[in-house]
């Protein structure tokens, strides 16, 4: 945690179970799986890491001490987490261009919330259109996150996962299909609109598929 500026905790012993602590690496290969069983309910809203260390090997086996230890993280993905193609538009004057089929990840924050991860930027954030067929972004300081009502799949709140700029759910527009702010589990499609900086003229109208 100190080296990576993280805050993982080691789970309590009762919250995970190893199928076996003896692992056979097949001849000619360099790795094998260590199978761990967990109860997902114990890991909601938490960030855990399980450290592993080789303590003994067969007499004929040699290995580098640099590869003696491994830390594996454990977390739970909610049902909205996944890889999506984003299409939509940004209504900010001079930056009101569409973006089409931009690869985005919606990443679990907790059991009912996901945050936008812009693959093109390599970090949490949201793309903007800067011209016909051209996109950019504001960086990782503007990353909408969406909070769902799990029973209805409706988005009930939006906020900024990346910084101090306020992000809110856009609910004022009217007309067919306007501001659906909901997820369709059959088509795995999320339609949501949000705005930032307290200004409805700086809004994202998004469809994630």
C-alpha positions as CSV (number, residue, x, y, z in Angstrom):
1,X,0.0,0.0,0.0
2,X,2.8,2.4,0.8
3,X,4.6,1.8,-2.5
4,X,1.5,2.0,-4.7
5,X,-0.5,4.6,-2.6
6,X,-3.3,2.1,-2.2
7,X,-5.5,1.2,0.7
8,X,-6.1,-2.6,0.3
9,X,-6.8,-4.7,3.4
10,X,-6.1,-8.3,4.0
11,X,-9.5,-10.2,4.3
12,X,-10.3,-12.1,7.5
13,X,-9.3,-15.8,7.3
14,X,-12.9,-16.9,7.3
15,X,-13.7,-14.9,4.2
16,X,-11.7,-17.0,1.7
17,X,-10.6,-20.5,1.2
18,X,-7.8,-22.1,-0.8
19,X,-8.6,-25.2,-2.7
20,X,-5.0,-26.3,-2.1
21,X,-1.8,-24.7,-1.0
22,X,0.3,-27.1,-3.0
23,X,0.6,-26.2,-6.7
24,X,2.2,-28.3,-9.5
25,X,3.7,-26.3,-12.4
26,X,3.8,-28.6,-15.4
27,X,7.1,-29.4,-17.0
28,X,8.1,-26.7,-19.6
29,X,5.8,-24.1,-18.1
30,X,6.4,-21.2,-15.7
31,X,3.1,-20.8,-13.9
32,X,0.0,-22.6,-12.5
33,X,-3.2,-21.4,-10.9
34,X,-3.9,-21.2,-7.2
35,X,-7.7,-21.4,-6.7
36,X,-9.3,-19.3,-4.1
37,X,-13.1,-19.4,-3.2
38,X,-14.7,-16.3,-1.7
39,X,-18.2,-15.2,-0.8
40,X,-18.9,-12.1,-2.9
41,X,-21.2,-10.6,-0.3
42,X,-18.2,-10.2,2.0
43,X,-16.3,-8.1,-0.5
44,X,-18.9,-5.5,-1.5
45,X,-17.7,-1.9,-1.0
46,X,-14.3,-3.1,0.1
47,X,-10.9,-3.4,-1.5
48,X,-9.0,-6.5,-0.4
49,X,-5.6,-8.0,-1.3
50,X,-4.4,-11.5,-0.6
51,X,-0.6,-11.9,-0.4
52,X,1.0,-15.2,-1.4
53,X,4.6,-16.4,-0.9
54,X,6.4,-19.6,-1.9
55,X,7.7,-21.2,1.2
56,X,9.1,-24.5,-0.2
57,X,9.7,-26.2,-3.5
58,X,10.7,-29.7,-4.7
59,X,14.4,-30.3,-4.2
60,X,15.1,-30.3,-8.0
61,X,13.4,-27.0,-8.5
62,X,15.2,-23.6,-8.5
63,X,13.5,-20.2,-8.7
64,X,14.3,-16.6,-8.5
65,X,13.7,-14.9,-5.1
66,X,12.3,-11.9,-7.1
67,X,9.3,-14.1,-8.0
68,X,8.7,-15.6,-4.6
69,X,5.8,-13.3,-3.7
70,X,2.5,-12.3,-5.3
71,X,-0.3,-10.0,-4.2
72,X,-3.6,-10.6,-5.8
73,X,-6.5,-8.1,-5.4
74,X,-10.1,-9.2,-4.8
75,X,-13.1,-7.0,-5.6
76,X,-16.7,-7.5,-6.8
77,X,-18.1,-6.2,-10.0
78,X,-21.7,-5.0,-10.1
79,X,-24.0,-5.9,-12.9
80,X,-23.4,-2.7,-14.8
81,X,-19.6,-3.1,-14.9
82,X,-18.2,-3.9,-18.4
83,X,-16.7,-2.8,-21.7
84,X,-19.0,-0.5,-23.7
85,X,-19.1,1.4,-26.9
86,X,-20.2,5.0,-26.2
87,X,-22.0,7.2,-28.6
88,X,-23.4,10.6,-27.9
89,X,-22.7,14.3,-28.0
90,X,-21.5,17.2,-25.8
91,X,-23.6,20.4,-25.9
92,X,-20.9,22.9,-24.8
93,X,-20.6,25.7,-27.3
94,X,-17.7,25.2,-29.8
95,X,-17.3,21.6,-28.5
96,X,-20.8,20.4,-29.5
97,X,-19.6,17.6,-31.7
98,X,-20.7,14.0,-31.5
99,X,-18.6,11.0,-30.5
100,X,-19.4,7.6,-31.9
101,X,-18.5,4.1,-30.7
102,X,-15.7,5.2,-28.4
103,X,-14.5,2.3,-26.2
104,X,-15.3,3.0,-22.6
105,X,-15.2,0.9,-19.4
106,X,-17.9,1.3,-16.7
107,X,-16.0,0.4,-13.6
108,X,-17.5,-0.8,-10.3
109,X,-17.3,1.7,-7.5
110,X,-19.7,-0.2,-5.2
111,X,-22.7,-2.5,-5.6
112,X,-24.8,0.1,-7.4
113,X,-22.4,2.6,-8.8
114,X,-20.0,2.7,-11.9
115,X,-17.5,5.3,-13.0
116,X,-16.5,6.2,-16.6
117,X,-13.1,5.0,-17.6
118,X,-11.9,6.5,-20.9
119,X,-9.7,3.9,-22.6
120,X,-8.3,6.4,-25.0
121,X,-7.0,8.5,-22.1
122,X,-5.9,5.6,-20.0
123,X,-7.7,6.8,-16.9
124,X,-11.1,7.7,-15.5
125,X,-12.7,10.4,-17.6
126,X,-15.1,11.1,-20.4
127,X,-14.5,12.0,-24.1
128,X,-15.6,15.2,-25.8
129,X,-16.0,15.9,-29.5
130,X,-13.7,18.5,-30.8
131,X,-14.5,18.4,-34.5
132,X,-16.0,16.1,-37.1
133,X,-14.7,12.6,-36.2
134,X,-12.3,14.0,-33.6
135,X,-12.3,13.5,-29.9
136,X,-10.4,14.6,-26.8
137,X,-11.1,14.9,-23.1
138,X,-10.7,17.1,-20.0
139,X,-8.4,14.6,-18.3
140,X,-9.1,12.6,-15.2
141,X,-10.6,15.5,-13.2
142,X,-14.0,15.1,-15.0
143,X,-15.2,11.5,-14.8
144,X,-19.0,11.0,-14.4
145,X,-20.1,8.2,-12.1
146,X,-23.7,6.8,-12.1
147,X,-25.7,5.5,-9.2
148,X,-28.5,3.1,-9.9
149,X,-31.6,1.9,-8.2
150,X,-30.9,-1.8,-8.4
151,X,-34.6,-2.8,-8.4
152,X,-35.5,-0.6,-11.5
153,X,-32.1,-0.1,-13.2
154,X,-32.8,3.6,-13.2
155,X,-29.9,6.0,-12.7
156,X,-30.9,8.0,-9.7
157,X,-27.8,10.2,-9.3
158,X,-24.6,11.3,-11.1
159,X,-21.5,12.7,-9.5
160,X,-17.8,13.4,-10.4
161,X,-15.6,10.4,-9.6
162,X,-12.5,12.3,-10.7
163,X,-12.4,15.8,-9.1
164,X,-14.1,18.8,-7.5
165,X,-16.2,19.9,-10.5
166,X,-19.8,19.1,-9.7
167,X,-21.5,16.5,-12.0
168,X,-25.2,16.1,-11.8
169,X,-27.9,14.0,-13.5
170,X,-29.7,15.8,-16.3
171,X,-33.4,15.4,-15.9
172,X,-34.9,18.6,-17.4
173,X,-35.3,17.8,-21.1
174,X,-38.6,16.4,-22.4
175,X,-39.8,14.5,-25.5
176,X,-39.8,10.9,-26.7
177,X,-36.8,9.0,-25.2
178,X,-35.4,12.1,-23.5
179,X,-33.3,11.6,-20.5
180,X,-34.1,8.0,-20.0
181,X,-31.4,7.6,-17.5
182,X,-31.8,3.9,-17.3
183,X,-30.1,0.6,-18.1
184,X,-31.8,-2.1,-20.2
185,X,-30.5,-5.5,-19.1
186,X,-31.8,-7.3,-22.2
187,X,-29.8,-5.1,-24.7
188,X,-27.1,-4.2,-22.1
189,X,-27.6,-0.6,-23.1
190,X,-27.3,2.4,-20.7
191,X,-28.8,5.8,-21.7
192,X,-27.8,8.6,-19.4
193,X,-27.3,12.3,-19.5
194,X,-25.3,14.4,-17.1
195,X,-24.0,17.9,-16.9
196,X,-21.1,19.5,-15.0
197,X,-20.2,22.8,-13.4
198,X,-23.8,23.6,-12.6
199,X,-24.4,24.5,-16.2
200,X,-26.9,22.5,-18.4
201,X,-25.1,23.9,-21.5
202,X,-22.2,21.7,-20.5
203,X,-23.8,18.3,-20.7
204,X,-23.1,14.7,-22.0
205,X,-26.0,12.9,-23.7
206,X,-24.7,9.3,-23.7
207,X,-25.6,5.8,-25.0
208,X,-23.4,3.0,-23.7
209,X,-23.8,-0.4,-25.5
